[in-house]
Amino acid sequence: MKHTKNTQNFLHQISFKILLLASFAILLWALSFFFVMIPKFEEWLMEKKREMLKEVVSIAYSEIESINKQYETGKISLKQAQDEAKYHINNLRYWPEKKDYFWINDITPKMIVHPYRPDLIGKDLSHFQDKKWKLLFVEFVTVAKKDGEWYVDYMWQWKDNPHHIVPKISFVKEFKPWWWIIGSGLYIDDVKKDIANTIKHIVIIISSVMTIVTLVSSYAIWISFKIEKNKNLAEQKLIEKEKQYKDFIEHSPIWIYRRGKHNEILLANPSFYKILSTYLWEEVNSLNFLKKIQSDDTIIQAILTSQDIANKELKWVRKDGSEIWLSLNVSVKINHKWEVEYFDGIIEDISDRKKVEEKLKELDDKKNEFIGIVSHELRTPLTSIKWYLDMILDGDYGEINQQMKETIDGVYHNSDRLINLVNDMLDITKLEAGKIEFVYEKFSLNQVINQVFETYKNIAKEKNIEFVLDLNNDVFLYTDKQKLSQIIINLISNACKFTLSGWKIILKTLIVDSHVKISVQDSGIWIAKSDYETVFSKFGQVSNLLSDKQKGTGLWLSIVKELLLQMWSEIHLVSKVWVWSTFSFSFPIYKE
Amino acid sequence: MDTQALPKVLIIEDEESILNMYKFKLEKEWFEVFWAKNGEHIMDIVNESQPQIILIDIMMPVVNGFQALEIINTNISYPAKKIIFSNLSRPGDFEKAKLLWADDYYIKSNLMPKELVSKLKLLLSE
């Protein structure tokens, strides 16, 4: 904002100076126009008028001269010639208004011709004075006699009005053969009026032109100022934006750089000082850091082929010897010739994140170890309880009666459930830790399914559940037989748990192209779509009134999910409200 | 029955109550049962009792099951079946047992007393 204000002030100062200068120039021009040019012009015009006067008198003179020629050649008498000349000059007029005339007097001086003063004709004018007591006819004769022709200023009546006396200038010329003096005069006022009129027109034209020029130039100046102002504002904004970006980049905790194709750094923010624990730019260059971390062909290939961003995490030993983890993201700019132009990269210190990840991993390992030990500690006493009960039931300690048998049977099954729970917990822990070993072999699918069926048909029967087997042709699979068996058992166990007495479970195989789909359908509690994920989480059984009554570990399905994932398969669930739920998964059919 | 003809089983187990249970069942099934509380001085007992089968628990104080197995492996002078008999099945335990030449690995909770008896009888008949 401060910059903008300064710019505005500057602009105001400049415009004020220019205006002052322009006003001064106009004033100077006006002064010279009125005080130099106009008087000069007036002088020039006056001169023109005088010349014109001289010319018209010369014309009249030549008229008389031509008449005199007629007399000299004897065509007419002197009197005839002089009468014709008198008549002719008396009627001669000029100027647009035809008010200007000629007069003739002789050198006596006596008036010979005057169109407006017939009273003076024939009279002696040697004592005729104008208003200023000038003996003007004597002057005419004197001037004419002296130089042959010249101008005389005097006062005279306005045309035929003897009461209106005005200044006049006349030109007189002597016609020697007859001792006549021919003259004609201009009213000075007429001339002045004429000049004033002309000047008025000139002033109007010049003023109009000046006004237009002033307006146009003012508009041009205004527009250019406006443009200049906008340009300055835009520049200011650009500078501010650039500064913002610069600040943003410079203060970024991430190292941002642009690297040329020859490993030279074209642009970079100073974060590398912190990241590499160095103080000098030269050090960064000498470390050849970028070359080392980017020379990896895989990363270059990755960006070149995908035309996208490649990511890499790497360990770096800093100048001070400490180790850091760096995350590098690089993109590449390819030009139209399909050549690498430059690389843009960001490098981030991810040591803290790595530490947390390592810590988490350590904690996870500890958790798994803990669960393993706890499971063992739980299993040992539980096993011994189960053993004792089994031995009692077997009659190892002597005969027992029916009531005792039933009671101990109950205790036996409950301890069995506890052991299963502990086993499941152990399984899922190991699965999640990725520490279950898979033994791959070729086997018959139907054989495995039949074994499971044989074991579970009685359990289903006890619950009054119909267990239906619906198998396609037998196929061979190549996977872990035991784990597959466990998956099917877990799904059947789950189905048994949730299917009510009198309903049925269907264990089905279906060959679809190169895969076999194995599914377990129960008529159990419905599962809402939103609960699909919960079903597979640890202890994440769908909670409702009916299911709360059911007993189970809730780990069966999460074990199934984990096992299938590690066997490159996936569990699917489809449920129809209050009718059935189907869990299914597929394996590729083994072909020799 | 002549006690000399009975098959001999050595159980290395720190939990006395559990040992007593095995002892009761096995003796009932005509096995002669010996007992070691842990792997300490195990060779004295092995040499003295000369068992055909040695059941070894893992989690024991002083000298644990794997260590005991190692000692037996190095010092025994006759062929005996050595079986890890534990509820412990941490990741890597099976592999370790196999590397230490154990003949089998029984998970206690998975075996009922009568199943153990039949397994041992099968082993002796091999």
XYZ file of C-alpha atoms in Angstrom:
718
model
C 0.000 0.000 0.000
C 2.819 2.338 0.869
C 4.281 1.813 -2.560
C 0.990 2.658 -4.213
C 0.695 5.926 -2.305
C 4.220 6.932 -3.265
C 3.466 6.198 -6.878
C 0.332 8.318 -6.750
C 2.224 11.242 -5.206
C 4.862 10.950 -7.836
C 2.244 10.970 -10.567
C 0.543 14.034 -9.075
C 3.833 15.916 -8.973
C 4.621 15.051 -12.559
C 1.171 16.005 -13.842
C 1.295 19.333 -11.926
C 4.646 20.198 -13.480
C 3.469 19.363 -16.966
C 0.292 21.431 -16.527
C 2.282 24.419 -15.236
C 4.627 24.218 -18.161
C 1.759 23.957 -20.644
C -0.063 26.950 -19.073
C 3.112 29.019 -19.211
C 3.618 28.117 -22.863
C 0.016 29.048 -23.704
C 0.339 32.377 -21.836
C 3.593 33.183 -23.607
C 2.028 32.323 -26.916
C -1.050 34.507 -26.166
C 1.152 37.448 -25.156
C 3.261 37.191 -28.276
C 0.099 36.788 -30.344
C -1.580 39.903 -29.005
C 1.458 42.131 -28.491
C 3.750 41.087 -31.298
C 1.915 39.146 -33.930
C -1.275 41.228 -34.120
C 0.529 44.662 -34.336
C 2.847 43.188 -36.947
C -0.155 41.857 -38.803
C -1.944 45.211 -38.529
C 1.121 46.945 -39.887
C 1.298 44.483 -42.729
C -2.398 44.916 -43.536
C -2.078 48.711 -43.439
C 0.833 48.505 -45.813
C -1.238 46.337 -48.106
C -4.052 48.905 -48.070
C -1.666 51.734 -48.856
C -0.216 49.756 -51.777
C -3.698 49.063 -53.009
C -4.505 52.779 -52.769
C -1.424 53.578 -54.790
C -2.520 50.999 -57.370
C -6.065 52.301 -57.785
C -4.718 55.876 -58.190
C -2.307 54.553 -60.839
C -5.281 52.955 -62.649
C -7.167 56.277 -62.676
C -3.969 57.994 -63.829
C -3.584 55.579 -66.758
C -7.253 56.198 -67.695
C -6.512 59.946 -68.014
C -3.309 59.137 -69.798
C -5.165 57.082 -72.434
C -7.693 59.903 -72.956
C -4.798 62.371 -73.311
C -3.324 60.062 -75.950
C -6.500 60.533 -78.019
C -5.974 64.338 -77.837
C -2.305 64.069 -78.637
C -3.062 61.982 -81.710
C -5.553 64.696 -82.712
C -8.639 62.534 -82.478
C -10.229 64.918 -80.020
C -9.615 68.457 -78.787
C -7.991 69.229 -75.388
C -11.285 70.402 -73.998
C -13.040 67.236 -75.222
C -10.306 65.152 -73.675
C -10.410 66.962 -70.349
C -14.221 66.834 -70.181
C -14.175 63.106 -70.900
C -11.537 62.620 -68.207
C -13.541 64.683 -65.697
C -16.679 62.740 -66.440
C -14.898 59.422 -66.253
C -13.138 60.115 -62.945
C -16.270 61.585 -61.400
C -18.051 58.289 -61.902
C -15.145 55.995 -61.018
C -15.695 54.008 -57.743
C -13.967 51.071 -56.052
C -14.231 48.857 -52.932
C -17.089 46.446 -52.609
C -19.418 49.199 -51.364
C -18.371 51.437 -54.230
C -18.147 54.341 -51.799
C -14.512 55.174 -52.478
C -13.919 57.744 -55.169
C -11.285 59.950 -56.882
C -10.886 63.648 -57.036
C -8.810 65.984 -59.192
C -7.432 69.412 -58.475
C -4.877 71.459 -60.367
C -1.637 72.826 -58.962
C -3.211 76.279 -58.209
C -4.817 74.518 -56.233
C -8.334 74.688 -57.685
C -10.907 71.838 -57.501
C -11.612 70.201 -60.883
C -13.517 66.996 -59.993
C -15.041 65.870 -56.672
C -18.119 63.620 -56.690
C -19.235 64.603 -53.144
C -18.222 68.296 -53.003
C -19.644 69.876 -56.193
C -19.669 73.178 -54.192
C -15.860 73.253 -54.273
C -15.479 72.766 -58.065
C -13.718 75.719 -59.689
C -12.879 77.216 -56.325
C -9.422 78.172 -55.093
C -8.405 75.741 -52.332
C -5.158 77.349 -51.219
C -6.771 78.324 -47.923
C -8.857 75.162 -47.446
C -8.109 73.709 -44.034
C -9.200 70.478 -42.431
C -10.332 70.240 -38.831
C -6.734 70.302 -37.693
C -6.023 73.459 -39.684
C -4.030 71.548 -42.250
C -3.786 73.229 -45.656
C -4.366 69.920 -47.213
C -4.717 70.839 -50.925
C -1.528 72.908 -50.642
C 0.067 69.810 -49.093
C -1.242 67.647 -51.966
C 0.376 69.947 -54.491
C 3.607 70.165 -52.462
C 3.882 66.387 -52.065
C 2.986 65.738 -55.740
C 5.355 68.360 -57.002
C 8.153 67.047 -54.800
C 8.039 63.312 -55.524
C 5.480 63.028 -58.334
C 3.245 60.944 -56.015
C 2.843 60.163 -52.233
C 0.563 59.772 -49.207
C -1.045 62.474 -47.092
C -2.929 62.113 -43.745
C -5.748 64.553 -42.998
C -9.347 64.892 -41.733
C -12.278 64.774 -44.170
C -16.054 64.406 -44.156
C -17.639 60.898 -44.230
C -18.725 60.555 -47.881
C -21.316 63.280 -48.575
C -21.952 64.099 -44.919
C -20.144 67.440 -44.200
C -20.850 67.123 -40.457
C -19.154 63.771 -39.981
C -15.411 64.404 -40.115
C -13.052 61.367 -39.894
C -9.330 60.745 -40.427
C -8.344 59.776 -43.910
C -5.216 58.837 -45.811
C -4.870 59.732 -49.452
C -2.488 59.007 -52.293
C -1.878 61.868 -54.754
C -0.231 61.722 -58.179
C 0.507 64.533 -60.599
C -0.632 64.235 -64.243
C 1.978 66.606 -65.634
C 0.603 67.215 -69.206
C -2.465 68.920 -67.764
C -0.960 70.047 -64.317
C -3.629 67.992 -62.718
C -3.288 66.178 -59.371
C -5.337 62.975 -59.087
C -6.046 61.616 -55.609
C -8.023 59.062 -53.741
C -8.232 58.343 -50.047
C -9.179 55.664 -47.580
C -11.081 56.243 -44.382
C -8.699 55.078 -41.611
C -11.712 53.769 -39.657
C -12.657 51.593 -42.585
C -9.202 50.157 -42.735
C -9.155 49.618 -38.974
C -12.555 47.958 -39.090
C -11.335 45.725 -41.863
C -8.206 44.818 -39.951
C -10.203 44.216 -36.781
C -12.566 41.937 -38.683
C -9.749 39.929 -40.179
C -7.999 39.663 -36.806
C -11.267 38.620 -35.197
C -11.588 35.813 -37.696
C -7.997 34.781 -37.209
C -8.385 34.857 -33.417
C -11.555 32.765 -33.630
C -9.884 30.204 -35.888
C -6.713 30.061 -33.810
C -8.690 29.887 -30.540
C -10.788 27.043 -31.915
C -7.720 25.201 -33.111
C -5.992 25.856 -29.773
C -9.016 24.680 -27.841
C -9.246 21.502 -29.877
C -5.489 20.918 -29.592
C -5.623 21.591 -25.827
C -8.585 19.286 -25.370
C -7.068 16.500 -27.452
C -3.698 16.765 -25.770
C -5.305 16.960 -22.315
C -7.269 13.831 -23.130
C -4.120 12.137 -24.416
C -2.219 13.163 -21.285
C -5.065 11.992 -19.082
C -5.234 8.648 -20.856
C -1.481 8.175 -20.735
C -1.482 9.018 -17.035
C -4.244 6.582 -16.476
C -2.359 3.901 -18.359
C 0.830 4.767 -16.521
C -0.987 4.652 -13.209
C -2.555 1.281 -13.980
C 0.756 0.000 -15.213
C 2.410 1.126 -12.009
C -0.313 -0.451 -9.910
C -0.060 -3.708 -11.827
C 3.713 -3.641 -11.477
C 3.360 -3.024 -7.772
C 0.938 -5.884 -7.454
C 3.227 -8.116 -9.428
C 6.149 -7.203 -7.202
C 4.064 -7.859 -4.103
C 2.861 -11.200 -5.429
C 6.374 -12.153 -6.358
C 7.544 -11.221 -2.898
C 4.775 -13.284 -1.363
C 5.725 -16.297 -3.441
C 9.366 -15.753 -2.685
C 8.661 -15.532 1.050
C 6.437 -18.565 0.835
C 9.097 -20.616 -0.920
C 11.971 -19.274 1.159
C 10.300 -19.963 4.481
C 9.005 -23.346 3.480
C 10.395 -26.074 5.736
C 10.574 -28.256 2.652
C 13.468 -27.997 0.281
C 12.170 -26.985 -3.131
C 14.516 -26.966 -6.082
C 14.785 -27.085 -9.834
C 17.648 -29.069 -11.285
C 18.940 -28.868 -14.829
C 19.711 -31.951 -16.866
C 23.420 -31.648 -16.030
C 22.716 -31.745 -12.305
C 23.202 -28.000 -11.855
C 20.763 -26.375 -9.465
C 18.737 -23.729 -11.250
C 16.493 -22.634 -8.387
C 16.345 -23.539 -4.737
C 15.056 -22.269 -1.436
C 17.384 -22.181 1.572
C 15.774 -25.061 3.485
C 18.593 -27.328 2.447
C 20.816 -25.587 5.009
C 18.640 -27.012 7.731
C 18.055 -30.340 6.076
C 21.683 -31.051 5.314
C 23.000 -29.250 8.433
C 25.288 -27.167 6.304
C 25.924 -23.443 6.044
C 27.221 -22.890 2.569
C 25.681 -23.237 -0.793
C 29.041 -24.479 -2.116
C 28.889 -27.319 0.358
C 25.545 -28.401 -0.964
C 26.943 -28.389 -4.458
C 30.127 -30.149 -3.495
C 28.127 -32.850 -1.773
C 26.702 -33.495 -5.183
C 23.655 -34.282 -3.188
C 21.156 -34.160 -5.994
C 23.286 -36.226 -8.269
C 23.577 -38.894 -5.630
C 19.928 -39.053 -4.797
C 18.624 -38.566 -8.287
C 21.115 -40.615 -10.220
C 19.040 -43.601 -9.297
C 17.890 -44.845 -12.690
C 14.704 -46.216 -11.287
C 13.423 -42.845 -10.175
C 14.276 -41.197 -13.480
C 12.707 -44.056 -15.376
C 9.641 -43.851 -13.204
C 9.063 -40.201 -13.982
C 9.983 -40.527 -17.617
C 7.597 -43.363 -18.221
C 4.715 -42.175 -16.119
C 5.281 -38.486 -16.869
C 4.271 -37.989 -13.317
C 5.781 -37.564 -9.909
C 8.132 -40.195 -8.571
C 8.632 -40.666 -4.875
C 11.584 -42.082 -3.052
C 12.525 -42.359 0.581
C 16.152 -42.583 1.471
C 18.582 -42.369 4.335
C 21.226 -39.639 4.220
C 24.254 -39.061 6.393
C 24.520 -35.369 7.108
C 27.626 -33.290 7.279
C 27.586 -33.464 11.068
C 27.410 -37.256 10.869
C 23.774 -37.554 11.949
C 21.446 -39.713 9.926
C 18.210 -38.447 8.493
C 15.417 -39.892 6.448
C 14.439 -37.890 3.387
C 11.391 -38.065 1.218
C 12.011 -36.997 -2.356
C 9.309 -36.157 -4.880
C 10.458 -35.372 -8.382
C 8.660 -34.359 -11.523
C 10.243 -33.796 -14.897
C 9.727 -31.176 -17.590
C 10.032 -32.559 -21.089
C 10.292 -30.166 -24.024
C 8.660 -30.520 -27.435
C 11.736 -32.355 -28.710
C 11.070 -35.009 -26.096
C 14.193 -34.103 -24.137
C 14.562 -33.565 -20.440
C 14.581 -29.851 -19.721
C 14.675 -29.847 -15.955
C 13.539 -31.631 -12.822
C 11.436 -30.052 -10.097
C 11.772 -31.644 -6.731
C 10.805 -31.295 -3.123
C 12.808 -32.875 -0.354
C 11.417 -33.240 3.102
C 13.022 -34.386 6.322
C 10.836 -37.289 7.393
C 13.100 -38.534 10.179
C 10.471 -37.840 12.845
C 7.840 -39.750 10.923
C 10.244 -42.611 10.388
C 11.039 -42.656 14.094
C 7.338 -42.866 14.908
C 6.891 -45.612 12.350
C 9.777 -47.559 13.818
C 8.426 -47.020 17.314
C 5.005 -48.195 16.181
C 6.526 -51.276 14.631
C 8.420 -51.973 17.818
C 5.257 -51.509 19.881
C 3.354 -53.782 17.529
C 6.029 -56.436 17.886
C 5.905 -56.065 21.648
C 2.128 -56.358 21.598
C 2.339 -59.529 19.543
C 4.958 -60.960 21.870
C 2.798 -60.041 24.843
C -0.301 -61.658 23.405
C 1.730 -64.736 22.550
C 3.012 -65.092 26.120
C -0.358 -64.313 27.678
C -2.024 -66.852 25.436
C 0.501 -69.426 26.521
C 0.023 -68.592 30.162
C -3.745 -68.895 29.738
C -3.590 -72.046 27.704
C -1.451 -73.980 30.174
C -3.902 -73.988 33.130
C -6.882 -74.285 30.795
C -5.334 -77.288 29.132
C -4.707 -78.983 32.415
C -8.329 -78.363 33.474
C -9.547 -79.847 30.177
C -7.235 -82.834 30.598
C -8.406 -83.561 34.074
C -12.040 -83.272 33.004
C -11.394 -85.542 30.022
C -9.760 -88.097 32.246
C -12.636 -87.937 34.732
C -15.140 -88.347 31.874
C -13.095 -91.272 30.547
C -13.419 -92.900 33.944
C -9.693 -92.782 34.656
C -10.461 -91.838 38.244
C -13.264 -94.328 38.641
C -16.918 -94.596 37.678
C -19.082 -91.401 37.710
C -22.869 -91.148 37.673
C -24.967 -89.572 34.906
C -25.576 -86.268 36.713
C -21.872 -85.824 37.415
C -21.104 -86.718 33.778
C -23.470 -84.047 32.455
C -22.082 -81.387 34.812
C -18.466 -82.164 33.995
C -19.371 -82.262 30.290
C -20.639 -78.675 30.592
C -17.475 -77.553 32.339
C -15.405 -79.390 29.711
C -17.085 -77.607 26.786
C -16.727 -74.224 28.401
C -13.037 -74.755 29.023
C -12.831 -75.879 25.391
C -14.389 -72.589 24.297
C -11.904 -70.667 26.377
C -9.004 -72.549 24.774
C -10.433 -71.880 21.311
C -10.741 -68.225 22.109
C -7.123 -68.078 23.185
C -6.073 -70.010 20.071
C -7.982 -67.657 17.810
C -6.410 -64.660 19.477
C -3.030 -66.188 18.910
C -3.856 -66.923 15.280
C -5.009 -63.433 14.470
C -1.990 -61.937 16.189
C 0.320 -64.084 14.150
C -1.618 -63.395 10.967
C -1.432 -59.678 11.487
C 2.262 -59.905 12.205
C 2.604 -61.780 8.926
C 4.244 -64.624 10.770
C 2.090 -67.479 9.647
C 3.812 -69.808 7.280
C 1.939 -71.078 4.287
C 2.571 -74.519 2.862
C 1.522 -74.680 -0.759
C 0.490 -77.977 -2.261
C -1.830 -79.430 -4.844
C -4.988 -81.042 -3.441
C -8.586 -81.933 -4.227
C -11.036 -79.299 -3.110
C -13.985 -81.625 -2.663
C -11.926 -83.897 -0.450
C -11.227 -81.012 1.943
C -14.852 -79.897 1.872
C -16.100 -83.446 2.556
C -13.806 -83.739 5.563
C -15.197 -80.499 6.994
C -18.705 -81.617 6.176
C -18.217 -84.919 7.986
C -17.051 -83.102 11.134
C -19.763 -80.455 11.118
C -22.856 -82.332 9.971
C -23.238 -83.824 13.431
C -22.730 -80.478 15.162
C -25.399 -78.993 12.863
C -27.671 -81.921 13.557
C -27.344 -81.302 17.297
C -28.571 -77.724 16.720
C -31.351 -79.050 14.454
C -29.836 -77.246 11.462
C -29.928 -78.783 8.010
C -26.395 -78.800 6.515
C -26.585 -79.005 2.706
C -23.641 -79.726 0.423
C -23.927 -78.463 -3.167
C -20.728 -79.248 -5.047
C -19.662 -78.733 -8.659
C -17.172 -81.111 -10.255
C -14.081 -81.637 -8.195
C -11.106 -79.433 -9.002
C -7.534 -79.201 -7.847
C -6.224 -76.154 -6.055
C -2.675 -75.141 -5.358
C -2.629 -73.417 -1.998
C -2.319 -74.133 1.740
C -4.669 -77.027 2.406
C -4.772 -76.602 6.175
C -5.498 -72.888 5.953
C -8.261 -73.424 3.381
C -9.762 -76.035 5.646
C -9.589 -73.572 8.540
C -11.297 -70.883 6.445
C -14.185 -73.183 5.575
C -14.438 -74.391 9.182
C -14.545 -70.822 10.465
C -17.289 -69.879 7.994
C -19.290 -73.008 8.902
C -18.797 -72.310 12.620
C -20.012 -68.777 12.086
C -23.011 -69.993 10.081
C -23.884 -72.560 12.769
C -23.656 -69.902 15.418
C -26.077 -67.532 13.752
C -28.521 -69.967 12.163
C -31.563 -70.718 14.272
C -32.898 -74.189 14.891
C -34.914 -75.563 11.970
C -33.101 -73.531 9.294
C -30.301 -74.570 6.980
C -26.692 -73.938 5.917
C -25.534 -74.471 2.329
C -21.884 -75.143 1.519
C -21.483 -74.703 -2.209
C -18.794 -74.711 -4.894
C -19.241 -73.152 -8.313
C -16.767 -73.218 -11.193
C -16.631 -69.873 -12.961
C -14.134 -69.826 -15.843
C -10.704 -70.517 -14.404
C -11.790 -70.055 -10.793
C -13.818 -71.938 -8.271
C -16.091 -70.021 -5.972
C -16.661 -71.477 -2.513
C -19.596 -70.109 -0.571
C -21.291 -70.669 2.758
C -24.864 -69.489 3.008
C -26.698 -69.344 6.292
C -30.252 -68.423 7.235
C -28.959 -66.383 10.085
C -29.178 -62.914 11.341
C -29.231 -60.357 8.592
C -26.318 -58.055 8.131
C -26.891 -54.495 7.004
C -24.611 -53.238 4.243
C -23.206 -50.603 6.567
C -22.094 -53.399 8.910
C -20.228 -55.415 6.274
C -16.867 -54.043 7.367
C -17.634 -54.442 11.094
C -18.353 -58.115 10.620
C -14.739 -58.743 9.668
C -13.158 -56.660 12.400
C -11.937 -58.232 15.621
C -14.847 -58.894 17.993
C -16.915 -56.857 15.590
C -20.079 -58.857 15.417
C -23.179 -57.119 14.322
C -24.902 -56.001 17.421
C -28.568 -56.668 17.779
C -30.807 -58.417 20.203
C -30.563 -61.784 18.605
C -26.860 -61.802 18.009
C -26.166 -60.713 21.575
C -27.564 -64.011 22.678
C -25.131 -65.872 20.508
C -21.836 -66.951 21.829
C -18.604 -66.904 19.927
C -15.247 -65.287 19.753
C -15.963 -62.927 16.931
C -12.523 -63.703 15.575
C -13.533 -66.342 13.057
C -14.390 -63.900 10.322
C -11.419 -61.648 10.911
C -9.167 -64.715 10.723
C -10.887 -65.716 7.457
C -10.376 -62.242 6.036
C -6.701 -62.098 7.021
C -5.955 -65.640 5.793
C -7.604 -65.045 2.427
C -5.732 -61.789 1.976
C -2.442 -63.558 2.541
C -3.497 -66.314 0.147
C -4.185 -63.734 -2.609
C -7.930 -64.058 -2.341
C -10.712 -61.994 -0.807
C -13.871 -62.576 1.207
C -17.197 -61.318 -0.137
C -20.398 -60.893 1.765
C -23.927 -60.591 0.395
C -26.875 -60.441 2.735
C -30.608 -60.410 2.233
C -32.464 -58.993 5.163
C -34.017 -61.692 7.354
C -33.417 -64.343 4.696
C -29.765 -65.223 4.308
C -26.146 -64.148 4.365
C -23.590 -65.562 1.966
C -19.848 -65.470 2.514
C -17.831 -66.404 -0.544
C -14.303 -66.454 -1.892
C -12.549 -67.733 -5.009
C -9.370 -69.583 -5.871
C -7.844 -70.246 -9.251
C -8.226 -73.842 -10.442
C -4.904 -75.661 -10.640
C -4.073 -76.861 -14.138
C -1.129 -79.139 -14.837
C 3.766 -106.665 34.503
C 7.518 -106.408 34.575
C 8.442 -102.790 35.072
C 11.667 -103.308 33.068
C 9.658 -103.873 29.909
C 7.616 -100.672 30.212
C 8.394 -97.839 27.734
C 10.173 -94.986 29.450
C 9.071 -91.351 29.059
C 10.974 -88.399 30.458
C 8.882 -85.274 30.983
C 10.762 -82.004 31.378
C 8.145 -79.717 32.887
C 8.310 -77.038 35.585
C 4.625 -77.134 36.535
C 4.207 -79.941 39.050
C 0.424 -80.169 38.874
C 0.568 -80.617 35.110
C 3.341 -83.151 35.460
C 1.269 -85.110 37.959
C -1.618 -85.209 35.522
C 0.550 -86.558 32.681
C 2.225 -88.954 35.070
C -1.118 -90.298 36.263
C -2.455 -90.836 32.721
C 0.747 -92.301 31.290
C 1.360 -94.617 34.169
C -2.199 -95.814 33.873
C -1.393 -96.585 30.235
C 1.699 -98.581 31.221
C 4.448 -96.033 30.698
C 7.280 -95.510 33.126
C 7.431 -91.773 33.740
C 10.510 -89.770 34.768
C 10.512 -86.131 35.604
C 12.909 -83.195 35.341
C 11.905 -79.755 36.665
C 13.926 -77.973 33.947
C 16.926 -78.435 31.675
C 19.457 -78.181 34.488
C 21.613 -81.335 34.929
C 19.366 -82.925 32.339
C 21.997 -85.354 31.102
C 22.285 -86.928 34.573
C 18.619 -87.798 34.482
C 18.710 -88.909 30.810
C 21.722 -91.134 31.368
C 20.225 -92.597 34.509
C 16.704 -93.235 33.167
C 17.511 -93.907 29.464
C 14.009 -92.841 28.182
C 12.810 -93.745 24.692
C 10.749 -90.585 24.557
C 11.576 -87.134 25.974
C 8.740 -84.574 26.198
C 10.156 -81.064 26.582
C 8.255 -77.985 27.663
C 9.648 -74.643 26.386
C 8.919 -72.046 29.041
C 10.966 -73.181 32.026
C 13.199 -71.395 34.504
C 17.034 -71.723 34.532
C 17.454 -73.827 31.366
C 14.555 -73.589 28.948
C 13.245 -76.264 26.581
C 15.273 -75.264 23.531
C 18.469 -75.122 25.574
C 17.664 -78.516 27.096
C 17.077 -79.916 23.615
C 20.469 -78.625 22.510
C 22.190 -80.202 25.525
C 20.493 -83.525 24.901
C 21.339 -83.434 21.201
C 25.031 -82.951 21.914
C 25.352 -85.446 24.757
C 22.922 -88.294 24.227
C 24.529 -91.636 23.370
C 21.480 -93.519 22.042
C 18.517 -92.702 19.756
C 15.577 -91.195 21.677
C 12.505 -89.381 20.389
C 12.637 -85.744 21.433
C 9.331 -83.900 21.316
C 8.609 -80.288 22.117
C 5.481 -80.331 24.216
C 4.269 -76.849 24.883
C 1.402 -74.431 24.626
C 3.806 -71.872 23.247
C 3.598 -71.367 19.503
C 5.166 -67.999 18.914
C 6.215 -67.146 15.396
C 9.460 -69.003 14.762
C 9.056 -71.583 17.504
C 8.271 -74.421 15.087
C 11.203 -73.529 12.894
C 13.501 -73.402 15.892
C 12.338 -76.823 17.085
C 12.940 -78.271 13.659
C 16.449 -76.788 13.512
C 17.206 -78.395 16.886
C 16.263 -81.856 15.564
C 13.048 -82.207 17.524
C 11.056 -85.174 16.242
C 7.730 -83.433 16.677
C 6.022 -80.426 18.167
C 2.867 -81.042 20.212
C 0.586 -78.213 21.263
C -0.638 -79.200 24.713
C -4.084 -77.671 24.418
C -4.730 -79.475 21.118
C -4.070 -82.922 22.566
C -6.378 -84.829 24.836
C -4.693 -87.240 27.271
C -5.856 -90.254 25.351
C -4.633 -88.692 22.081
C -1.211 -88.116 23.624
C -1.097 -91.751 24.728
C -1.998 -93.023 21.268
C 0.571 -90.666 19.632
C 3.307 -91.905 21.958
C 2.369 -95.530 21.357
C 2.501 -94.940 17.603
C 5.890 -93.298 17.973
C 7.240 -96.299 19.901
C 6.035 -98.730 17.286
C 7.918 -96.969 14.470
